[in-house]
């Protein structure tokens, strides 16, 4: 099953490689990893999407907690949560396809953020499935480039992850 | 007062009460060596290879419960030390490794003797630091000692660029450090301990299984007291030997791949298992699925939550320091109105004694060729069971573990987790330096000893009267045994051809060498060697080349699927 692990860690040089190294050394898989500083510049927030049995996820959280720079670890999937990902996608937009592309972007609540005579760059946020659906929905031959941030997530309601 | 980084390193070591630093110099650590030279609080021990430095620091720690410290130069100094660091890491040994690094402005430029030390060692240390500013040095040293020695212990590395050792700043050694992200649990949860006690009192076929955590926590007295109060059988892992007295009637021997028949049977068939400071290693429980086929309830005490329910699902997890938890468990037991189920326990002991009757460590005592087991038995007798015994890796290691009945902790020093050949001699040096009054023996094999043989020179320089017990079977015996059992007797590259004359080799290094070829000469030779209190004696025993270690649980097999000597 897929899990979204949220990690607060000290914003120190090398902390990221310690986390990444742990995943590769112990053969845990990483589907995506995002990291950036929080409102407190000393602390970064990392979101890792991984999958594995309950036992594996338990080991992952325990092993993460052992890393000295790690402040806190939660598995967001233990309760209600939001997961969002940002995608920028560069597509060909000429002739009839130009209008069609605009319509698809609207349907998916995307925004066109860069325009030339022949090209759109569309910005889209949502959960991973929505972004996948957009890619499925448009003509594959029109896609020039995609870039996705990977998932970042937060718990719903009162649950808060902070130092 | 303003001090240089190098002075800060040495002052910090002195402030931590460090007696010995095991090391080897080189360009990037010259300022540190210069400061070591100018003082006499911290003594430096010059090894002959950085692997030896790490193992010696490790052996020092294992034998003394203090932190082992080693110091090596950048680049090849570090890479040579990595085997020793990984060895300490796998066995949770508190150690500080100080490494020189190229100057900060040269980092990343493929400078002379530059390696990414923090990157290379990251997976085999508890933590590591690169100190880029001399003002961070003292607090980093304090943090390193704190992390190495608390919670689940382990090696911590401090990488210091050469310019940082020359820079100056005000020096104050912190009394203590707070690391907000690192707060190991010490006290166990009382409610969980109560649950554990209830389970223990309900047990019909209880078993106590303990490991290196007992030794690391210095909890063998607490353990022994509890085991005696309960009257339950007790087994130790390879790392736990000596944690419970080896000659105690309640001790059923080591368990695992080369454990005793009775220990493995009791482990498999018990209904309540109390696991203490042991991590259900694959060499201990065999195939985990086979292990899980037998239903038993498991209580697991460990300071590291990630050791719990890692390979085996546990019913009552207790996170905490073994000693603290055992004290509370014993106190709760004493205050408890109930008692153990005596009739059930008697029946269980009857069963265990029947298993014991198999006499699984039996070997041919009438042999005309020296049996390795016999040498270890005699070693035990001649040293009154009270030596510090280090070992290398192979069959000799298993025979030492099976036949030297360790009654006290920190007397058995070996590489269990990484299984590092070459560990025996340098770790014996460290063990002796920690206990200059002790008798120190290194049980080794003709292959292993050659992996750090250069340390014979260190032994000469520092007058370390270690007794080397070389069980010379002319084979990488452990490899040969696997080839015999699992590879159709094809002994690919496991025969040790072109062996040196160990007697003359020992003499060349300035020591005493003895070759022993007949069983009747074993005891006199040992007596002669141990009588030479001030000399290193290299005893080269020509042992049976085809002897195997029994019992044996083949890799991937169930724990009770044992190959016994009598089966063959
Ligand atoms: C050739 C060879 C053959 C081997 N055969 C066997 C064999 O037959 N049987 C066998 O047992 N082993 C064998 N081993 C060793 C095996 O590989 C493991 O190293 C060993 O079994 C691990 O021992 P342990 O479970 O006691 O754990 P250790 O590695 O000693 O770990 C200690 C545990 O205690 C915990 N701990 C540490 N300090 C504390 C504290 N203060 N409080 C609470 N908990 C603490 C740690 O977190 C850890 O979980 C063999 C090794 C070799 C090289
Ligand atoms: C550094 C290292 N290389 C290889 C091995 C694999 N290995 C395990 S035991 C062994 C043979 C050891 O031979 P010896 O020291 O003669 O001991 P014996 O088994 O004969 O008692 C080998 C090669 C190891 N454990 N460590
Ligand atoms: Mg051999």
PDB file of N, CA, C and O in Angstrom, chain A residues 10 12-14 17-18 21 25-26 40 42-43 54-55 58-59 62-63 65-71 163, chain B residues 89 118 122-123 125-129 132 143 147 152 179-182 304-311 313:
ATOM      1  N   UNK A  10      16.091  18.726  10.884  1.00  0.00           N
ATOM      2  CA  UNK A  10      16.959  19.886  11.043  1.00  0.00           C
ATOM      3  C   UNK A  10      17.480  20.252   9.665  1.00  0.00           C
ATOM      4  O   UNK A  10      17.930  19.389   8.908  1.00  0.00           O
ATOM      5  N   UNK A  12      20.056  20.888   8.018  1.00  0.00           N
ATOM      6  CA  UNK A  12      21.516  20.860   8.066  1.00  0.00           C
ATOM      7  C   UNK A  12      22.058  20.190   6.820  1.00  0.00           C
ATOM      8  O   UNK A  12      21.405  19.329   6.240  1.00  0.00           O
ATOM      9  N   UNK A  13      23.281  20.589   6.463  1.00  0.00           N
ATOM     10  CA  UNK A  13      23.923  19.963   5.310  1.00  0.00           C
ATOM     11  C   UNK A  13      23.995  18.465   5.553  1.00  0.00           C
ATOM     12  O   UNK A  13      24.341  18.023   6.645  1.00  0.00           O
ATOM     13  N   UNK A  14      23.659  17.694   4.572  1.00  0.00           N
ATOM     14  CA  UNK A  14      23.811  16.252   4.725  1.00  0.00           C
ATOM     15  C   UNK A  14      22.580  15.529   5.232  1.00  0.00           C
ATOM     16  O   UNK A  14      22.508  14.309   5.160  1.00  0.00           O
ATOM     17  N   UNK A  17      20.848  13.622   2.425  1.00  0.00           N
ATOM     18  CA  UNK A  17      21.504  12.396   1.962  1.00  0.00           C
ATOM     19  C   UNK A  17      21.397  11.293   2.997  1.00  0.00           C
ATOM     20  O   UNK A  17      21.396  10.113   2.658  1.00  0.00           O
ATOM     21  N   UNK A  18      21.301  11.655   4.268  1.00  0.00           N
ATOM     22  CA  UNK A  18      21.112  10.619   5.282  1.00  0.00           C
ATOM     23  C   UNK A  18      19.770   9.914   5.090  1.00  0.00           C
ATOM     24  O   UNK A  18      19.680   8.688   5.189  1.00  0.00           O
ATOM     25  N   UNK A  21      19.936   8.001   1.775  1.00  0.00           N
ATOM     26  CA  UNK A  21      20.834   6.851   1.963  1.00  0.00           C
ATOM     27  C   UNK A  21      20.156   5.736   2.745  1.00  0.00           C
ATOM     28  O   UNK A  21      20.329   4.560   2.437  1.00  0.00           O
ATOM     29  N   UNK A  25      19.892   2.069   1.333  1.00  0.00           N
ATOM     30  CA  UNK A  25      20.629   1.025   2.058  1.00  0.00           C
ATOM     31  C   UNK A  25      19.695  -0.075   2.533  1.00  0.00           C
ATOM     32  O   UNK A  25      20.075  -1.238   2.593  1.00  0.00           O
ATOM     33  N   UNK A  26      18.483   0.272   2.915  1.00  0.00           N
ATOM     34  CA  UNK A  26      17.585  -0.735   3.458  1.00  0.00           C
ATOM     35  C   UNK A  26      16.563  -1.216   2.425  1.00  0.00           C
ATOM     36  O   UNK A  26      15.581  -1.889   2.766  1.00  0.00           O
ATOM     37  N   UNK A  40      10.004  27.995   9.873  1.00  0.00           N
ATOM     38  CA  UNK A  40      11.202  28.093  10.712  1.00  0.00           C
ATOM     39  C   UNK A  40      12.387  27.675   9.838  1.00  0.00           C
ATOM     40  O   UNK A  40      12.498  26.509   9.460  1.00  0.00           O
ATOM     41  N   UNK A  42      15.236  26.870  10.368  1.00  0.00           N
ATOM     42  CA  UNK A  42      16.110  25.817  10.894  1.00  0.00           C
ATOM     43  C   UNK A  42      15.539  24.421  10.644  1.00  0.00           C
ATOM     44  O   UNK A  42      16.217  23.426  10.868  1.00  0.00           O
ATOM     45  N   UNK A  43      14.283  24.380  10.220  1.00  0.00           N
ATOM     46  CA  UNK A  43      13.633  23.078  10.066  1.00  0.00           C
ATOM     47  C   UNK A  43      13.116  22.919   8.645  1.00  0.00           C
ATOM     48  O   UNK A  43      12.519  23.829   8.093  1.00  0.00           O
ATOM     49  N   UNK A  54       2.653  -3.258   6.201  1.00  0.00           N
ATOM     50  CA  UNK A  54       2.603  -2.530   7.481  1.00  0.00           C
ATOM     51  C   UNK A  54       3.923  -2.676   8.229  1.00  0.00           C
ATOM     52  O   UNK A  54       4.421  -1.722   8.829  1.00  0.00           O
ATOM     53  N   UNK A  55       4.523  -3.877   8.171  1.00  0.00           N
ATOM     54  CA  UNK A  55       5.795  -4.109   8.868  1.00  0.00           C
ATOM     55  C   UNK A  55       6.895  -3.226   8.295  1.00  0.00           C
ATOM     56  O   UNK A  55       7.711  -2.678   9.036  1.00  0.00           O
ATOM     57  N   UNK A  58       6.391   0.336   9.341  1.00  0.00           N
ATOM     58  CA  UNK A  58       6.776   0.499  10.752  1.00  0.00           C
ATOM     59  C   UNK A  58       8.294   0.626  10.866  1.00  0.00           C
ATOM     60  O   UNK A  58       8.813   1.498  11.568  1.00  0.00           O
ATOM     61  N   UNK A  59       9.025  -0.234  10.153  1.00  0.00           N
ATOM     62  CA  UNK A  59      10.492  -0.145  10.174  1.00  0.00           C
ATOM     63  C   UNK A  59      10.953   1.194   9.597  1.00  0.00           C
ATOM     64  O   UNK A  59      11.877   1.809  10.132  1.00  0.00           O
ATOM     65  N   UNK A  62      10.533   3.836  12.179  1.00  0.00           N
ATOM     66  CA  UNK A  62      11.487   3.653  13.287  1.00  0.00           C
ATOM     67  C   UNK A  62      12.896   4.020  12.855  1.00  0.00           C
ATOM     68  O   UNK A  62      13.646   4.661  13.595  1.00  0.00           O
ATOM     69  N   UNK A  63      13.280   3.582  11.671  1.00  0.00           N
ATOM     70  CA  UNK A  63      14.642   3.872  11.200  1.00  0.00           C
ATOM     71  C   UNK A  63      14.812   5.367  10.965  1.00  0.00           C
ATOM     72  O   UNK A  63      15.869   5.927  11.257  1.00  0.00           O
ATOM     73  N   UNK A  65      13.299   7.735  12.558  1.00  0.00           N
ATOM     74  CA  UNK A  65      13.402   8.363  13.876  1.00  0.00           C
ATOM     75  C   UNK A  65      14.784   8.223  14.490  1.00  0.00           C
ATOM     76  O   UNK A  65      15.170   9.014  15.336  1.00  0.00           O
ATOM     77  N   UNK A  66      15.519   7.201  14.063  1.00  0.00           N
ATOM     78  CA  UNK A  66      16.876   7.016  14.610  1.00  0.00           C
ATOM     79  C   UNK A  66      17.863   8.031  14.056  1.00  0.00           C
ATOM     80  O   UNK A  66      18.905   8.255  14.663  1.00  0.00           O
ATOM     81  N   UNK A  67      17.569   8.583  12.899  1.00  0.00           N
ATOM     82  CA  UNK A  67      18.516   9.545  12.327  1.00  0.00           C
ATOM     83  C   UNK A  67      18.565  10.773  13.230  1.00  0.00           C
ATOM     84  O   UNK A  67      17.528  11.289  13.648  1.00  0.00           O
ATOM     85  N   UNK A  68      19.777  11.206  13.514  1.00  0.00           N
ATOM     86  CA  UNK A  68      19.933  12.272  14.503  1.00  0.00           C
ATOM     87  C   UNK A  68      19.237  13.556  14.047  1.00  0.00           C
ATOM     88  O   UNK A  68      18.648  14.259  14.850  1.00  0.00           O
ATOM     89  N   UNK A  69      19.276  13.876  12.766  1.00  0.00           N
ATOM     90  CA  UNK A  69      18.667  15.138  12.328  1.00  0.00           C
ATOM     91  C   UNK A  69      17.145  15.107  12.261  1.00  0.00           C
ATOM     92  O   UNK A  69      16.525  16.144  12.074  1.00  0.00           O
ATOM     93  N   UNK A  70      16.565  13.941  12.349  1.00  0.00           N
ATOM     94  CA  UNK A  70      15.114  13.859  12.202  1.00  0.00           C
ATOM     95  C   UNK A  70      14.423  14.287  13.492  1.00  0.00           C
ATOM     96  O   UNK A  70      14.715  13.792  14.575  1.00  0.00           O
ATOM     97  N   UNK A  71      13.503  15.254  13.355  1.00  0.00           N
ATOM     98  CA  UNK A  71      12.787  15.760  14.527  1.00  0.00           C
ATOM     99  C   UNK A  71      11.517  14.939  14.745  1.00  0.00           C
ATOM    100  O   UNK A  71      11.262  14.449  15.829  1.00  0.00           O
ATOM    101  N   UNK A 163       7.530  21.181  15.457  1.00  0.00           N
ATOM    102  CA  UNK A 163       8.578  20.855  16.444  1.00  0.00           C
ATOM    103  C   UNK A 163       8.028  20.951  17.859  1.00  0.00           C
ATOM    104  O   UNK A 163       7.333  21.884  18.175  1.00  0.00           O
TER     105      UNK A 163
ATOM    106  N   UNK B  89      30.114  -0.794  14.261  1.00  0.00           N
ATOM    107  CA  UNK B  89      28.720  -0.396  14.040  1.00  0.00           C
ATOM    108  C   UNK B  89      27.786  -1.599  14.169  1.00  0.00           C
ATOM    109  O   UNK B  89      26.764  -1.549  14.847  1.00  0.00           O
ATOM    110  N   UNK B 118      32.486  11.588   5.087  1.00  0.00           N
ATOM    111  CA  UNK B 118      31.145  11.549   5.661  1.00  0.00           C
ATOM    112  C   UNK B 118      30.232  10.678   4.797  1.00  0.00           C
ATOM    113  O   UNK B 118      29.434   9.895   5.306  1.00  0.00           O
ATOM    114  N   UNK B 122      28.806   7.083   6.117  1.00  0.00           N
ATOM    115  CA  UNK B 122      27.444   7.344   6.601  1.00  0.00           C
ATOM    116  C   UNK B 122      26.671   6.079   6.935  1.00  0.00           C
ATOM    117  O   UNK B 122      26.049   5.992   7.990  1.00  0.00           O
ATOM    118  N   UNK B 123      26.719   5.049   6.060  1.00  0.00           N
ATOM    119  CA  UNK B 123      25.913   3.868   6.384  1.00  0.00           C
ATOM    120  C   UNK B 123      26.499   2.989   7.482  1.00  0.00           C
ATOM    121  O   UNK B 123      25.856   2.034   7.894  1.00  0.00           O
ATOM    122  N   UNK B 125      28.070   4.254  10.494  1.00  0.00           N
ATOM    123  CA  UNK B 125      28.276   4.941  11.772  1.00  0.00           C
ATOM    124  C   UNK B 125      26.911   5.260  12.375  1.00  0.00           C
ATOM    125  O   UNK B 125      25.909   5.332  11.665  1.00  0.00           O
ATOM    126  N   UNK B 126      26.915   5.477  13.685  1.00  0.00           N
ATOM    127  CA  UNK B 126      25.671   5.938  14.304  1.00  0.00           C
ATOM    128  C   UNK B 126      25.398   7.372  13.853  1.00  0.00           C
ATOM    129  O   UNK B 126      24.264   7.747  13.605  1.00  0.00           O
ATOM    130  N   UNK B 127      26.465   8.147  13.751  1.00  0.00           N
ATOM    131  CA  UNK B 127      26.330   9.501  13.226  1.00  0.00           C
ATOM    132  C   UNK B 127      27.714   9.984  12.820  1.00  0.00           C
ATOM    133  O   UNK B 127      28.718   9.464  13.301  1.00  0.00           O
ATOM    134  N   UNK B 128      27.753  10.962  11.930  1.00  0.00           N
ATOM    135  CA  UNK B 128      29.048  11.570  11.633  1.00  0.00           C
ATOM    136  C   UNK B 128      28.914  13.061  11.404  1.00  0.00           C
ATOM    137  O   UNK B 128      27.814  13.575  11.178  1.00  0.00           O
ATOM    138  N   UNK B 129      30.040  13.745  11.557  1.00  0.00           N
ATOM    139  CA  UNK B 129      30.061  15.205  11.456  1.00  0.00           C
ATOM    140  C   UNK B 129      31.224  15.622  10.573  1.00  0.00           C
ATOM    141  O   UNK B 129      32.305  15.015  10.633  1.00  0.00           O
ATOM    142  N   UNK B 132      33.328  22.362   9.864  1.00  0.00           N
ATOM    143  CA  UNK B 132      33.898  23.318   8.917  1.00  0.00           C
ATOM    144  C   UNK B 132      34.340  24.605   9.593  1.00  0.00           C
ATOM    145  O   UNK B 132      34.911  25.480   8.934  1.00  0.00           O
ATOM    146  N   UNK B 143      29.118  16.355  21.477  1.00  0.00           N
ATOM    147  CA  UNK B 143      27.969  15.645  20.895  1.00  0.00           C
ATOM    148  C   UNK B 143      28.377  14.241  20.463  1.00  0.00           C
ATOM    149  O   UNK B 143      27.620  13.283  20.645  1.00  0.00           O
ATOM    150  N   UNK B 147      26.493  10.961  21.735  1.00  0.00           N
ATOM    151  CA  UNK B 147      25.734  10.073  20.842  1.00  0.00           C
ATOM    152  C   UNK B 147      26.315   8.658  20.873  1.00  0.00           C
ATOM    153  O   UNK B 147      25.581   7.671  20.896  1.00  0.00           O
ATOM    154  N   UNK B 152      21.276   3.159  22.010  1.00  0.00           N
ATOM    155  CA  UNK B 152      22.014   2.031  21.447  1.00  0.00           C
ATOM    156  C   UNK B 152      23.374   2.574  21.041  1.00  0.00           C
ATOM    157  O   UNK B 152      23.466   3.422  20.157  1.00  0.00           O
ATOM    158  N   UNK B 179      20.501  17.612  22.512  1.00  0.00           N
ATOM    159  CA  UNK B 179      20.198  17.485  21.088  1.00  0.00           C
ATOM    160  C   UNK B 179      18.696  17.217  21.024  1.00  0.00           C
ATOM    161  O   UNK B 179      18.235  16.159  21.441  1.00  0.00           O
ATOM    162  N   UNK B 180      17.928  18.202  20.555  1.00  0.00           N
ATOM    163  CA  UNK B 180      16.471  18.083  20.700  1.00  0.00           C
ATOM    164  C   UNK B 180      15.906  16.908  19.919  1.00  0.00           C
ATOM    165  O   UNK B 180      14.851  16.393  20.249  1.00  0.00           O
ATOM    166  N   UNK B 181      16.645  16.488  18.897  1.00  0.00           N
ATOM    167  CA  UNK B 181      16.119  15.396  18.085  1.00  0.00           C
ATOM    168  C   UNK B 181      16.611  14.036  18.556  1.00  0.00           C
ATOM    169  O   UNK B 181      16.351  13.025  17.918  1.00  0.00           O
ATOM    170  N   UNK B 182      17.360  14.006  19.641  1.00  0.00           N
ATOM    171  CA  UNK B 182      17.952  12.745  20.062  1.00  0.00           C
ATOM    172  C   UNK B 182      17.757  12.571  21.567  1.00  0.00           C
ATOM    173  O   UNK B 182      18.484  13.160  22.367  1.00  0.00           O
ATOM    174  N   UNK B 304      16.526   0.112  21.407  1.00  0.00           N
ATOM    175  CA  UNK B 304      16.325   0.613  20.046  1.00  0.00           C
ATOM    176  C   UNK B 304      14.987   0.104  19.517  1.00  0.00           C
ATOM    177  O   UNK B 304      14.848  -1.092  19.232  1.00  0.00           O
ATOM    178  N   UNK B 305      14.000   0.996  19.372  1.00  0.00           N
ATOM    179  CA  UNK B 305      12.678   0.528  18.919  1.00  0.00           C
ATOM    180  C   UNK B 305      12.758  -0.214  17.590  1.00  0.00           C
ATOM    181  O   UNK B 305      11.951  -1.108  17.326  1.00  0.00           O
ATOM    182  N   UNK B 306      13.738   0.116  16.759  1.00  0.00           N
ATOM    183  CA  UNK B 306      13.789  -0.531  15.445  1.00  0.00           C
ATOM    184  C   UNK B 306      14.280  -1.978  15.534  1.00  0.00           C
ATOM    185  O   UNK B 306      14.169  -2.730  14.579  1.00  0.00           O
ATOM    186  N   UNK B 307      14.837  -2.378  16.675  1.00  0.00           N
ATOM    187  CA  UNK B 307      15.186  -3.797  16.848  1.00  0.00           C
ATOM    188  C   UNK B 307      13.947  -4.629  17.150  1.00  0.00           C
ATOM    189  O   UNK B 307      13.964  -5.851  17.005  1.00  0.00           O
ATOM    190  N   UNK B 308      12.895  -3.963  17.602  1.00  0.00           N
ATOM    191  CA  UNK B 308      11.689  -4.677  18.049  1.00  0.00           C
ATOM    192  C   UNK B 308      10.726  -4.849  16.866  1.00  0.00           C
ATOM    193  O   UNK B 308      10.473  -3.908  16.121  1.00  0.00           O
ATOM    194  N   UNK B 309      10.226  -6.075  16.732  1.00  0.00           N
ATOM    195  CA  UNK B 309       9.326  -6.429  15.630  1.00  0.00           C
ATOM    196  C   UNK B 309       9.959  -6.163  14.272  1.00  0.00           C
ATOM    197  O   UNK B 309       9.285  -5.814  13.318  1.00  0.00           O
ATOM    198  N   UNK B 310      11.266  -6.321  14.195  1.00  0.00           N
ATOM    199  CA  UNK B 310      11.940  -6.155  12.909  1.00  0.00           C
ATOM    200  C   UNK B 310      11.870  -7.444  12.099  1.00  0.00           C
ATOM    201  O   UNK B 310      11.479  -7.434  10.946  1.00  0.00           O
ATOM    202  N   UNK B 311      12.241  -8.554  12.724  1.00  0.00           N
ATOM    203  CA  UNK B 311      12.228  -9.826  12.001  1.00  0.00           C
ATOM    204  C   UNK B 311      11.177 -10.775  12.556  1.00  0.00           C
ATOM    205  O   UNK B 311      10.815 -11.739  11.904  1.00  0.00           O
ATOM    206  N   UNK B 313       7.488 -10.782  14.973  1.00  0.00           N
ATOM    207  CA  UNK B 313       6.434  -9.999  15.638  1.00  0.00           C
ATOM    208  C   UNK B 313       6.476 -10.228  17.141  1.00  0.00           C
ATOM    209  O   UNK B 313       6.607 -11.368  17.592  1.00  0.00           O
TER     210      UNK B 313
END
